[in-house]
PDB file of C-alpha atoms in Angstrom:
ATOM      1  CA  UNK A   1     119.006 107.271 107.385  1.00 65.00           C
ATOM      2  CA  UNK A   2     116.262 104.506 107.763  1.00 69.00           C
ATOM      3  CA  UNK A   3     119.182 101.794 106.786  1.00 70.00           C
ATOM      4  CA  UNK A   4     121.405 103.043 108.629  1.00 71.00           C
ATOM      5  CA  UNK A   5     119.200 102.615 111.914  1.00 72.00           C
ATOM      6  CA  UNK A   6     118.163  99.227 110.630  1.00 74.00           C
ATOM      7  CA  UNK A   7     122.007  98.290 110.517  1.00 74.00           C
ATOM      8  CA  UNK A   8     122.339  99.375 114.078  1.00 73.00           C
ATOM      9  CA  UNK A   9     119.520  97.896 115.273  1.00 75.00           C
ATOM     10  CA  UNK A  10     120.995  94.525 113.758  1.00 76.00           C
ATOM     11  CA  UNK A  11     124.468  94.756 114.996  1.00 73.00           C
ATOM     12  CA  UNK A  12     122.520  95.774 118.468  1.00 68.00           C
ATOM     13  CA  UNK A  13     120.858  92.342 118.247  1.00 69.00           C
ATOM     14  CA  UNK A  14     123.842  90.054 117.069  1.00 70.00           C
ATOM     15  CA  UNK A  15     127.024  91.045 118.038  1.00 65.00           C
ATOM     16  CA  UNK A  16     127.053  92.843 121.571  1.00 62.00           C
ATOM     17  CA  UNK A  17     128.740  91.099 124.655  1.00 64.00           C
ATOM     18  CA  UNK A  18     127.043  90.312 127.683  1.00 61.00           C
ATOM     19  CA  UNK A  19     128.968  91.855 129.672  1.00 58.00           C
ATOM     20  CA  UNK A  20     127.756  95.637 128.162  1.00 68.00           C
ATOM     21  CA  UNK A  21     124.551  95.175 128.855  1.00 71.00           C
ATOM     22  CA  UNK A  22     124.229  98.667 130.316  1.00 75.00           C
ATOM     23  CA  UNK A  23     125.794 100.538 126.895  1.00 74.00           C
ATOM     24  CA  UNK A  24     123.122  97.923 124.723  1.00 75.00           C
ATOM     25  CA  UNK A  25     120.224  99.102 126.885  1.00 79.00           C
ATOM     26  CA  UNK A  26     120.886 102.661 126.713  1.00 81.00           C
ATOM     27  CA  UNK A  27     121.548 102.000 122.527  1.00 79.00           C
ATOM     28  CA  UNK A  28     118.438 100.043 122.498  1.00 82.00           C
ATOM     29  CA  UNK A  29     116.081 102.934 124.331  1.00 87.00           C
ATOM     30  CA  UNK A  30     117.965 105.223 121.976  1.00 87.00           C
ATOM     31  CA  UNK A  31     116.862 103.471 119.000  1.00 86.00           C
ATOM     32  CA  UNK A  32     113.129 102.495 119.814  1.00 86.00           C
ATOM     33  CA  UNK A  33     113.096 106.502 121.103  1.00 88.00           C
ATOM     34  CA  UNK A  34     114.379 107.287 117.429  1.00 85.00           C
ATOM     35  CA  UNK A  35     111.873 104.835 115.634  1.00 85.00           C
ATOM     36  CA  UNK A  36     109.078 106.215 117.763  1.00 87.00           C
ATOM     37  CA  UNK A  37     109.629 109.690 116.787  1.00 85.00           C
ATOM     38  CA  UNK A  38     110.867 109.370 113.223  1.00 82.00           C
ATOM     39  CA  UNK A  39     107.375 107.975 112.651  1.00 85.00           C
ATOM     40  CA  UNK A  40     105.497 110.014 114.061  1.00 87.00           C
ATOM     41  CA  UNK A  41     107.220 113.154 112.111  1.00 82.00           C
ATOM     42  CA  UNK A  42     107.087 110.930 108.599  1.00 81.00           C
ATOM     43  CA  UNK A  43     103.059 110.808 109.135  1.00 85.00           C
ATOM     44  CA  UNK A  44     103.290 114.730 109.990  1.00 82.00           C
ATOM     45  CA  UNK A  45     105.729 115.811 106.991  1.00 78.00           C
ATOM     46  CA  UNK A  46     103.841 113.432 104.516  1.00 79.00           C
ATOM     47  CA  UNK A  47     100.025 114.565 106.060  1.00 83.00           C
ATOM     48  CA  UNK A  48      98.633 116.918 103.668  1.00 83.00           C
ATOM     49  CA  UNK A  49      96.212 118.583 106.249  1.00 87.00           C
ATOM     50  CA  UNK A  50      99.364 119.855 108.428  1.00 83.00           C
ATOM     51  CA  UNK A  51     101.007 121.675 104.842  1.00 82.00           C
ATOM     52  CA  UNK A  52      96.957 122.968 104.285  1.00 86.00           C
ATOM     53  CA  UNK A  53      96.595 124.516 107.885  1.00 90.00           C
ATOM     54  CA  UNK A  54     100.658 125.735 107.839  1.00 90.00           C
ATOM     55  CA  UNK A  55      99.187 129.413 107.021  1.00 92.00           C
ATOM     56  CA  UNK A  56      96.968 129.407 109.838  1.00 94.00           C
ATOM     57  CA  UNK A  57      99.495 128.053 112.526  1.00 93.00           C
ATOM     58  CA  UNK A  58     101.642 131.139 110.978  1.00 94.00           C
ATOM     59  CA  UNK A  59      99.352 133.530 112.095  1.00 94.00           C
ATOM     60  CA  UNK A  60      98.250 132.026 115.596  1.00 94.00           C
ATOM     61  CA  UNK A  61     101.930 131.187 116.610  1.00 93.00           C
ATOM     62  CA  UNK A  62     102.160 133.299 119.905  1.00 89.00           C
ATOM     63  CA  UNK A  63     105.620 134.301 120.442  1.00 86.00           C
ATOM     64  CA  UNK A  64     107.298 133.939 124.053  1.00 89.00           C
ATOM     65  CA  UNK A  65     111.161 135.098 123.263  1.00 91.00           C
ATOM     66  CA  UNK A  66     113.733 134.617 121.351  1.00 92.00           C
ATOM     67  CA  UNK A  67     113.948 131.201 119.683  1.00 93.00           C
ATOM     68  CA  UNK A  68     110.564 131.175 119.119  1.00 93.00           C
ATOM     69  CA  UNK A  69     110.592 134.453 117.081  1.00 94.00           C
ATOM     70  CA  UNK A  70     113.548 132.582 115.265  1.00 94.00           C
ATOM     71  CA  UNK A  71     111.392 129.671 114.545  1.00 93.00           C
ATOM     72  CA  UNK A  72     108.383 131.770 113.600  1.00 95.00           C
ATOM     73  CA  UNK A  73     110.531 133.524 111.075  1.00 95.00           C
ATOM     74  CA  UNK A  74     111.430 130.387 108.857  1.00 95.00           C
ATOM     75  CA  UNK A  75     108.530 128.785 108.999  1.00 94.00           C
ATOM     76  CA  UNK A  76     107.308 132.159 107.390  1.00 95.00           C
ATOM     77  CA  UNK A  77     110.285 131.842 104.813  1.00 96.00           C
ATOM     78  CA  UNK A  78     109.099 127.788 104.323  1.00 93.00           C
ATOM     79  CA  UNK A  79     105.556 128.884 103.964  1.00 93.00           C
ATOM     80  CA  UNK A  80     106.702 131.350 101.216  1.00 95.00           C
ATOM     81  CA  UNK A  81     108.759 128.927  99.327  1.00 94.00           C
ATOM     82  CA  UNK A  82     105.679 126.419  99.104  1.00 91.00           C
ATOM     83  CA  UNK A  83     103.589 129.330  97.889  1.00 92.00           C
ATOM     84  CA  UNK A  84     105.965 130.145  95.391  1.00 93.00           C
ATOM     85  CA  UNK A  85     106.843 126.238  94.525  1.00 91.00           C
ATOM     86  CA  UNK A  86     103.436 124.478  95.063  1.00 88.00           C
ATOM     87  CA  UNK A  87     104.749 121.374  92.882  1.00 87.00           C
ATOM     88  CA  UNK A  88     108.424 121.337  94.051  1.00 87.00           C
ATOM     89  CA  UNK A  89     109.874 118.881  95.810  1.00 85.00           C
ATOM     90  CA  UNK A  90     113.808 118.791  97.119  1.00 82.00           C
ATOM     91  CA  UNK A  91     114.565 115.955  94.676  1.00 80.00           C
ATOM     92  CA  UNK A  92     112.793 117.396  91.503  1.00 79.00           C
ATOM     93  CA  UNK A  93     116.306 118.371  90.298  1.00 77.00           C
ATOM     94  CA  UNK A  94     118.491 115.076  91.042  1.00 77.00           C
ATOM     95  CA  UNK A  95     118.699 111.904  88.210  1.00 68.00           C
ATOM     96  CA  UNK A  96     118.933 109.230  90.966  1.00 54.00           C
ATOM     97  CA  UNK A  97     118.136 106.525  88.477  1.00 54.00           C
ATOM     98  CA  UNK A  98     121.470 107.451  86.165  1.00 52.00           C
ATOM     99  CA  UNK A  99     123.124 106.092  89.539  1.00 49.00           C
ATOM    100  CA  UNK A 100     124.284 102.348  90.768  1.00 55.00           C
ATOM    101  CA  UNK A 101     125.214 102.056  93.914  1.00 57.00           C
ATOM    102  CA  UNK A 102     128.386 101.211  93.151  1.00 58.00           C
ATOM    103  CA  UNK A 103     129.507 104.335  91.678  1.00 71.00           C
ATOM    104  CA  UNK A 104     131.123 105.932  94.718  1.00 78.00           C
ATOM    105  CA  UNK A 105     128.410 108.858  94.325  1.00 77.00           C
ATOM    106  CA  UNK A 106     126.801 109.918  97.615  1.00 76.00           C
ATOM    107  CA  UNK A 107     123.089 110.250  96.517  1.00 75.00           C
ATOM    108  CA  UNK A 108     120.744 113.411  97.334  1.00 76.00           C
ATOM    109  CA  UNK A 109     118.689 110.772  99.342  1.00 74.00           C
ATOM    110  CA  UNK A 110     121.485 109.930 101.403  1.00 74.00           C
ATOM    111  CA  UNK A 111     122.652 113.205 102.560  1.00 75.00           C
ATOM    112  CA  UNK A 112     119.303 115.180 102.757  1.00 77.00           C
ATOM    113  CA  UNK A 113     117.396 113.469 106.211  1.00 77.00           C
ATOM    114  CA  UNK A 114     116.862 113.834 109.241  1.00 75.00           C
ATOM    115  CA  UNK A 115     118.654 112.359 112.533  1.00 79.00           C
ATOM    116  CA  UNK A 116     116.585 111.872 115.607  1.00 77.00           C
ATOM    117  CA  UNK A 117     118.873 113.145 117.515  1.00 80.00           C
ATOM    118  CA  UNK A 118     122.604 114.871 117.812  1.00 81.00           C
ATOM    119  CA  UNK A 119     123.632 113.114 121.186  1.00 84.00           C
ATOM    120  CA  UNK A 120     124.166 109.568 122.099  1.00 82.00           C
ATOM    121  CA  UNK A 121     125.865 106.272 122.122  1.00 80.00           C
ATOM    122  CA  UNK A 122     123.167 105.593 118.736  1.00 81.00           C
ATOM    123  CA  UNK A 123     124.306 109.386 117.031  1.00 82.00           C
ATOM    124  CA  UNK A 124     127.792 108.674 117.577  1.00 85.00           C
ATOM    125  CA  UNK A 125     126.934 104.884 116.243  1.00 82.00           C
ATOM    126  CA  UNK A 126     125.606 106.882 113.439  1.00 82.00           C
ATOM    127  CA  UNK A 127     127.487 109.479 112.858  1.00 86.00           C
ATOM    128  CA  UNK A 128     130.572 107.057 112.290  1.00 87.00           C
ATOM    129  CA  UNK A 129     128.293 104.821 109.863  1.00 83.00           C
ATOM    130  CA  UNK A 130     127.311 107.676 107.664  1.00 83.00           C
ATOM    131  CA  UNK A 131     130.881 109.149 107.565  1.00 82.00           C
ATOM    132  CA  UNK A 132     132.295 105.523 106.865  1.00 85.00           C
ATOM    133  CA  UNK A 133     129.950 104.830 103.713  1.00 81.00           C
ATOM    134  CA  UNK A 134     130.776 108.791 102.849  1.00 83.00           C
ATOM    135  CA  UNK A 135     134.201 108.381 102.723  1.00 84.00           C
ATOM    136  CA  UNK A 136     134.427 105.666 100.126  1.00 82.00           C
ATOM    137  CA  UNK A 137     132.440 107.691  98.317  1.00 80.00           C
ATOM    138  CA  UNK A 138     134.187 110.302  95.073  1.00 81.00           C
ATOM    139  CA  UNK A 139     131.647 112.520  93.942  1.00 78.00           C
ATOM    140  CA  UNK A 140     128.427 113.719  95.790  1.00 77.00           C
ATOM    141  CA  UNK A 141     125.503 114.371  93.538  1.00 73.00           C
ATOM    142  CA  UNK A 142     124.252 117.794  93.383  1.00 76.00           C
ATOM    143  CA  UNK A 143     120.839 119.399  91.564  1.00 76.00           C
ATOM    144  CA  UNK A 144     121.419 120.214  87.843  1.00 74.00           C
ATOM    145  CA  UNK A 145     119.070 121.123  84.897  1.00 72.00           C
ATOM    146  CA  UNK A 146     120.103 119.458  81.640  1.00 66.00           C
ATOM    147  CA  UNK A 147     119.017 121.857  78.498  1.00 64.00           C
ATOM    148  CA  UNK A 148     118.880 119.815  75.065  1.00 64.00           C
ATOM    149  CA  UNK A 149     118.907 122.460  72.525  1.00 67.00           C
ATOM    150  CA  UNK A 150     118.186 121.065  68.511  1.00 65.00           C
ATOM    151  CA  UNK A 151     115.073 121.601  66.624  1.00 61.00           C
ATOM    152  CA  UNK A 152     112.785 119.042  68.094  1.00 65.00           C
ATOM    153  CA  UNK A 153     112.966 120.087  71.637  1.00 62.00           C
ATOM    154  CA  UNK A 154     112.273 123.419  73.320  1.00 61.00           C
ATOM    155  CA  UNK A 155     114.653 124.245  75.984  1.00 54.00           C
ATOM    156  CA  UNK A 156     112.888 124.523  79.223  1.00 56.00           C
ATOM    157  CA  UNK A 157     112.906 127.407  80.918  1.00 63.00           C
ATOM    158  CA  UNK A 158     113.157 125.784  84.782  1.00 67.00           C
ATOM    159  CA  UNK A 159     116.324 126.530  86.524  1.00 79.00           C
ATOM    160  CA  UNK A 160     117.184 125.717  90.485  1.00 84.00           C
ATOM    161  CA  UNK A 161     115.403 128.723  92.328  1.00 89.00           C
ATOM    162  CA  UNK A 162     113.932 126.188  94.235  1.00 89.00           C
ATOM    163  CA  UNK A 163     116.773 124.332  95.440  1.00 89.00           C
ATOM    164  CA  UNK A 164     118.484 127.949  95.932  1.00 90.00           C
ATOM    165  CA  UNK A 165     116.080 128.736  98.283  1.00 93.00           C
ATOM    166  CA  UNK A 166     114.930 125.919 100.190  1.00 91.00           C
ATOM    167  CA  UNK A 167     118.310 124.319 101.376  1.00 91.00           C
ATOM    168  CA  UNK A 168     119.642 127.320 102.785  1.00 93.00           C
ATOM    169  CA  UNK A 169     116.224 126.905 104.843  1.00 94.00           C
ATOM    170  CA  UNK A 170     116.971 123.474 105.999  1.00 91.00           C
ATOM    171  CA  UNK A 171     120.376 124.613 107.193  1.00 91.00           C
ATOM    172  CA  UNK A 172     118.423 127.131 109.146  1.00 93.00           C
ATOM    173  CA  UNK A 173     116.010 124.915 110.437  1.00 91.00           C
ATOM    174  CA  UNK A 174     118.995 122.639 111.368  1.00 88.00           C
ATOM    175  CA  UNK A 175     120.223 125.099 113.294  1.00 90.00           C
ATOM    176  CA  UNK A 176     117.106 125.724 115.130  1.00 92.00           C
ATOM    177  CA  UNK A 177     116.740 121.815 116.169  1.00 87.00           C
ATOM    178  CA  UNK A 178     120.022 122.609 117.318  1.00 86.00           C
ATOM    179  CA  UNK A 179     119.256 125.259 119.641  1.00 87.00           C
ATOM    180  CA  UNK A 180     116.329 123.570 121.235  1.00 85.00           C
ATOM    181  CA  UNK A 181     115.839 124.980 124.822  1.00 79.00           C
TER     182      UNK A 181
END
């Protein structure tokens, strides 16, 4: 998504008329709003003392209705995954380097981010982007495990619990963002 918010952000800068200077200022606020947070949740996802203290913001999470028992409940089911995956990762299972970009193959990278936000002259700017690129696209890469059986290998035994698990949670935390009071 990073690209595609650098594109904008370009085409913001070169091509806009003067005369919709209101629309560019409200896309430009949108962006730098975007930037802002994306950052700040890349430093979060990618700090290691947030995923060592997750168990303890578990248990001291005080509840205060509805969508707040909804979010306690997957981060209990993300906390559990991690326990049971401690050297997982969402990509573990995808052979981006057999892939040019000229293929026509949406890669896992591309469709497994996060938007800063659903709403907006920059989502819809976005949105149209992302489906653009998508739709010249014939194939969208999925997670596999290749088994060589012969003699000199031993066939792993690793399947895709993990990916079976975990992106049925994003969908769910999706939904959550979602439903943000």
């Amino acid at each position: 998504m990073a690209y595609h918010y650098q594109c904008i952000g370009e085409w913001f800068s070169e091509e806009w008329e003067q005369d919709e200077i209101e629309q560019q200022n409200t896309m430009w606020t949108e962006l730098n709003k975007a930037s802002h947070y994306g950052n700040i949740i890349f430093r979060k996802i990618y700090n290691l003392y947030h995923l060592n203290y997750f168990k303890h913001r578990i248990d001291s999470f005080a509840l205060s209705g509805t969508f707040a028992q909804e979010c306690l409940k997957t981060a209990i089911r993300f906390f559990a995954v991690m326990q049971d995956y401690p050297n997982s990762n969402i990509f573990q299972n995808t052979l981006n380097e057999q892939f040019d970009q000229e293929d026509g193959i949406i890669r896992a990278e591309q469709y497994i981010s996060f938007i800063a936000d659903n709403e907006g002259v920059l989502y819809e700017n976005i949105e149209r982007a992302v489906n653009d690129e998508f739709n010249e696209c014939c194939e969208m890469q999925q997670p596999a495990v290749f088994r060589i059986y012969d003699k000199e290998n031993n066939p792993s035994q690793a399947g895709l619990d993990f990916e079976y698990r975990i992106f049925p949670l994003i969908n769910d935390l999706c939904t959550l963002l979602n439903q943000i009071p």
